[in-house]
Coordinates of C-alpha atoms in Angstrom, one line a residue:
X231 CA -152.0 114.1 24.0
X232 CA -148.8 115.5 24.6
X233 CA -146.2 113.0 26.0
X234 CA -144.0 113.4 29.3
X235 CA -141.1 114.3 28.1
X236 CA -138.6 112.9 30.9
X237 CA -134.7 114.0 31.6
X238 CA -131.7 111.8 32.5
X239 CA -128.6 112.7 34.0
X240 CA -125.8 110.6 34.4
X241 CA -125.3 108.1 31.5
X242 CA -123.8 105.3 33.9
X243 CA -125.4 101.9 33.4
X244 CA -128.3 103.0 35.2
X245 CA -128.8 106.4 32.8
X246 CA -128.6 103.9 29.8
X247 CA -131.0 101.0 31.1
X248 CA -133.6 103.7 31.7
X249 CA -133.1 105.2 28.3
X250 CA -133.3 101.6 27.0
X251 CA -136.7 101.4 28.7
X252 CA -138.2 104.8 27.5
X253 CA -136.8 103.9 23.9
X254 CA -140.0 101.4 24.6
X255 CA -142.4 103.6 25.6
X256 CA -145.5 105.3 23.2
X257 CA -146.3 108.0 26.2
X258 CA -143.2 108.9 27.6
X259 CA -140.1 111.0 25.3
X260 CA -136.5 111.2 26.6
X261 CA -133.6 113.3 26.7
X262 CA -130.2 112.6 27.9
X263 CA -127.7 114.6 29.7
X264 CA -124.1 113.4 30.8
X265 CA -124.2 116.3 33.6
X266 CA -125.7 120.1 34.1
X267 CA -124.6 123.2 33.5
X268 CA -125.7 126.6 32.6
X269 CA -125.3 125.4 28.5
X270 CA -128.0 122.9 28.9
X271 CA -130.6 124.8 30.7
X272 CA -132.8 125.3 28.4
X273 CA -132.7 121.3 27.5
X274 CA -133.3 120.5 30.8
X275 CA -136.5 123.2 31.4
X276 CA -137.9 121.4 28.1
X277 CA -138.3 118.2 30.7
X278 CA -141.2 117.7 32.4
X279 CA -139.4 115.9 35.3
X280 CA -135.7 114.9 35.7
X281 CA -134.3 111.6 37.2
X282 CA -130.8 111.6 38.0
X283 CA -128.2 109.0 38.6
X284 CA -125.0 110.6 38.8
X285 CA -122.2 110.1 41.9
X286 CA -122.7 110.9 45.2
X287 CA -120.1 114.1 44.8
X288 CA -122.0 115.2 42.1
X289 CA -125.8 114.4 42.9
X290 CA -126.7 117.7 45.4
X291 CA -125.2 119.9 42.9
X292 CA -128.0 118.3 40.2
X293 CA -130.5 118.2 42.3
X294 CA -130.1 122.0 43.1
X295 CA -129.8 123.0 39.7
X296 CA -133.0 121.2 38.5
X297 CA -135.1 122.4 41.5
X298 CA -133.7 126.3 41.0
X299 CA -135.1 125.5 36.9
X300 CA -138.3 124.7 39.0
X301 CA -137.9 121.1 37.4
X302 CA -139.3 118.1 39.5
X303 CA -136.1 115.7 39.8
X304 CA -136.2 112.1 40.8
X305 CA -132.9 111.2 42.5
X306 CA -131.9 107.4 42.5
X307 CA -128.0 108.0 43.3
X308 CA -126.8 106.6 47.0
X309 CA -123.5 107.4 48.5
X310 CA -124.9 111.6 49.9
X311 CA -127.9 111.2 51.7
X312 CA -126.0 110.7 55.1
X313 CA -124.3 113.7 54.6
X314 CA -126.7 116.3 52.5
X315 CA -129.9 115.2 52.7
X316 CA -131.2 117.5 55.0
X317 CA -129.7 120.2 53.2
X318 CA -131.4 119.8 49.7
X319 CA -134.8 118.7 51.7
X320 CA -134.5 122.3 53.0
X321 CA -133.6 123.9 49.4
X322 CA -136.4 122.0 47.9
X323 CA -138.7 123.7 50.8
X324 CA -137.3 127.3 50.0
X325 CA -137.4 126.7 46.4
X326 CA -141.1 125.3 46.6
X327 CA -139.5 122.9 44.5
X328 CA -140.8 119.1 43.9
X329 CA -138.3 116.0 45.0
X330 CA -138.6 112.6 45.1
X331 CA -135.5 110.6 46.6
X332 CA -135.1 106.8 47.1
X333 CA -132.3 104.7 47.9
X334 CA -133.9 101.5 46.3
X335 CA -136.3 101.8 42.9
X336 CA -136.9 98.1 42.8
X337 CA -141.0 97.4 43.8
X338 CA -139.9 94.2 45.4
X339 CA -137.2 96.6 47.7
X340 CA -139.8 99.0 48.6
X341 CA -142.3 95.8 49.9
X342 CA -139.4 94.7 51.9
X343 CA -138.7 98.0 53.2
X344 CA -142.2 97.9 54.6
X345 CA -142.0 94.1 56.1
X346 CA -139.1 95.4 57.3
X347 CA -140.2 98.7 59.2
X348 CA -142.9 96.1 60.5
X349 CA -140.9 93.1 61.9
X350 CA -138.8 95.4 63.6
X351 CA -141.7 97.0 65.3
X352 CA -142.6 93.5 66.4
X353 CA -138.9 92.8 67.2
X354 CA -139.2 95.3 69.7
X355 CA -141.1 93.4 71.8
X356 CA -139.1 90.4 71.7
X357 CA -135.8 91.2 73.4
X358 CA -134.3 88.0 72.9
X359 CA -133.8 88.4 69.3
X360 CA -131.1 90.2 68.0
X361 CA -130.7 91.7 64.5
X362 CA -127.8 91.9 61.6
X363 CA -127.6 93.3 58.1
X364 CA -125.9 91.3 55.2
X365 CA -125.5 93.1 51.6
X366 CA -124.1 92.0 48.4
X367 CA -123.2 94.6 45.9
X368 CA -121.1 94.2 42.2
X369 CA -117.3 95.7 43.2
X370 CA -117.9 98.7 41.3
X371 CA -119.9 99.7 43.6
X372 CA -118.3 102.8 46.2
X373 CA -120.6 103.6 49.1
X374 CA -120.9 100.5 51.7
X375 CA -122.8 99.8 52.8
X376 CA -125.6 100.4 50.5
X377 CA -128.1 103.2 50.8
X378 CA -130.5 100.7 50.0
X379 CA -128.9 99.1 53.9
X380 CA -128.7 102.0 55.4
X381 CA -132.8 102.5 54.4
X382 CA -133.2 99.1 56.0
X383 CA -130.4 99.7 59.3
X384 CA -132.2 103.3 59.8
X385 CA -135.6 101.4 60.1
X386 CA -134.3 99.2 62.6
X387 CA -132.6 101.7 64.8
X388 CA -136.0 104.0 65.2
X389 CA -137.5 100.9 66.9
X390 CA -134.9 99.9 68.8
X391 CA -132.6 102.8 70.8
X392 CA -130.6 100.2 72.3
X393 CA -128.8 100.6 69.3
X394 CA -126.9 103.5 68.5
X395 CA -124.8 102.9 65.5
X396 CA -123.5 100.0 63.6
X397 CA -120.6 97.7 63.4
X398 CA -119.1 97.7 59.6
X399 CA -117.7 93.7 58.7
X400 CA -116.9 92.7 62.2
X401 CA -117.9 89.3 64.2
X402 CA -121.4 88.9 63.8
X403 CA -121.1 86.5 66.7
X404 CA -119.6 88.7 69.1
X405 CA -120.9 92.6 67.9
X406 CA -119.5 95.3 70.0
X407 CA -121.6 96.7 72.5
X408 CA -125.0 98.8 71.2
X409 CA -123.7 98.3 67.7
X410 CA -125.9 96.7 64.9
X411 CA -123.8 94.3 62.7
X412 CA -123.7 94.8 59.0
X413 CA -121.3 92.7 56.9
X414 CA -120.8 94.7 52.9
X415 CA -119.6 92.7 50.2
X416 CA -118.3 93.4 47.1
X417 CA -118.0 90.8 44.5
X418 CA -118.7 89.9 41.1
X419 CA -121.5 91.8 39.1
X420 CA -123.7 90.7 41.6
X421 CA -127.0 93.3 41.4
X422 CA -128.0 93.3 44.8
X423 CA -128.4 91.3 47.7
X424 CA -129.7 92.4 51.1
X425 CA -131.0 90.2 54.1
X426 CA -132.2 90.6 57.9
X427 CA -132.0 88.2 60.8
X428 CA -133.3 87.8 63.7
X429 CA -131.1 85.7 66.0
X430 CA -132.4 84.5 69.0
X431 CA -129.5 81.5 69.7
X432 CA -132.0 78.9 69.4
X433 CA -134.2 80.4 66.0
X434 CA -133.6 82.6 63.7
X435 CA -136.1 84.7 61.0
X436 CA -134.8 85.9 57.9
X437 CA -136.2 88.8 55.5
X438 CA -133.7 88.8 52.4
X439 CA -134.5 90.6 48.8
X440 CA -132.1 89.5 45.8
X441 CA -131.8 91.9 42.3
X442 CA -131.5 89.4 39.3
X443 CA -131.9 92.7 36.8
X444 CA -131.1 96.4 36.6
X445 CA -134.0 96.4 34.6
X446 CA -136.1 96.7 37.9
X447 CA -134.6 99.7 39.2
X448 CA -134.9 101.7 36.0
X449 CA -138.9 100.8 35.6
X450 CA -138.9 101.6 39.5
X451 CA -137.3 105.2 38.5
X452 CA -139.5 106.2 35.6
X453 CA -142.5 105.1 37.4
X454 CA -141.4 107.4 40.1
X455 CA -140.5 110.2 37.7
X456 CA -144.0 109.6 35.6
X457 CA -146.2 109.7 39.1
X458 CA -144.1 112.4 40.7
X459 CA -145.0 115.3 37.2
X460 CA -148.5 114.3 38.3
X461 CA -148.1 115.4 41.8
X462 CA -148.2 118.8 43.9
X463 CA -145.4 120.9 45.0
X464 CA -143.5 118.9 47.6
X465 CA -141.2 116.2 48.8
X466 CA -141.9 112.6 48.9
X467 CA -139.9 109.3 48.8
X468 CA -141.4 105.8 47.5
X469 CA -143.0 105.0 50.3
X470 CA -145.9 107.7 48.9
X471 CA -146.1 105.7 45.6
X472 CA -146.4 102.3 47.5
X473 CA -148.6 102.3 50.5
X474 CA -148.4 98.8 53.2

């Protein structure tokens, strides 16, 4: 049986801890790319899916190329998606191409991504309760907040219109006016920390997920990139591979 032969680009500490993993895989070959370009093509068009985890100035420009090779790409980099997302969602559609984007690879991200889609649909309902966003991140990390908070804020919002933005590191006590506090940190080589409350004055409910390893987010990524070569023409996002 021929093996899935998968492509990564961008040899940052994520590129490498998923070409550790594959290195460890029977069913799955590997090759590596620092970036794209019209040199490597035919490299890349030998891979049966590409994942990529590059920078955010340089992860549209990727993605393109790989869907105009009529590659299927996994993308894992944050820092774009607020600005270009619905831009390569369209060049995917006119391409015909297949996409998969996340802004979290971690299982135990993705569960709490659902919980929290859920107890801010409940949340609704109790007005008394007000929400904030804390996230921890290593401090070589450049977008803050975190893709992986904005995944969690965006959820929140769509429940609750009152909201209509958020409040970057200010008094958590005292938020301004229709703004959702979010406190970013950067510190240490901290993986990744994120947590929701629910403060009602007199009680407050807590949802928080904590990385320990980057091992999580490179299995998360090639079990993306392995499910996705198996999958029609289209776009999904995590939430196809893990259904709550």
């Amino acid at each position: 049986m021929k093996r899935t032969t998968i492509g990564i680009v961008g040899m940052g500490k994520m590129g490498q801890a998923i070409a550790s993993l594959l290195e460890t895989r029977d069913d799955l070959s590997y090759k590596t790319f620092q970036r794209v370009s019209a040199e490597n093509g035919e490299a890349l068009k030998a891979c049966d899916v590409v994942i990529e985890f590059t920078i955010p100035e340089a992860a549209p420009g990727v993605i393109r190329h790989c869907l105009e090779l009529g590659i299927p790409v996994v993308s894992g980099t944050t820092g774009w998606h607020e600005y270009q997302l619905e831009s390569i969602l369209s060049f995917c559609k006119q391409r015909q191409g297949t996409f998969l984007y996340a802004t979290n690879f971690s299982i135990g991200m993705n569960v709490t991504f659902a919980l929290n889609r859920k107890l801010a649909e409940v949340m609704a309902g109790l007005p008394q309760f007000h929400p904030s966003l804390k996230e921890i991140h290593h401090i070589h990390k450049k977008d803050s907040p975190s893709g992986t908070a904005f995944t969690l804020i965006e959820d929140i919002l769509s429940f609750h219109p009152q909201y209509n933005g958020i409040e970057l590191n200010g008094d958590i006590q005292n938020p301004a006016t229709g703004k959702l506090p979010v406190t970013a940190i950067r510190e240490g080589e901290v993986k990744g920390f994120h947590q929701v409350a629910w403060n009602s004055g007199m009680e407050q409910i807590t949802l928080a997920h904590e990385a320990f390893d980057r091992k999580i987010f490179a299995e998360g990524a090639v079990m993306a990139a392995s499910w996705l070569h198996q999958q029609p023409r289209g776009i999904y996002t995590m939430k196809d591979i893990i259904r709550m």
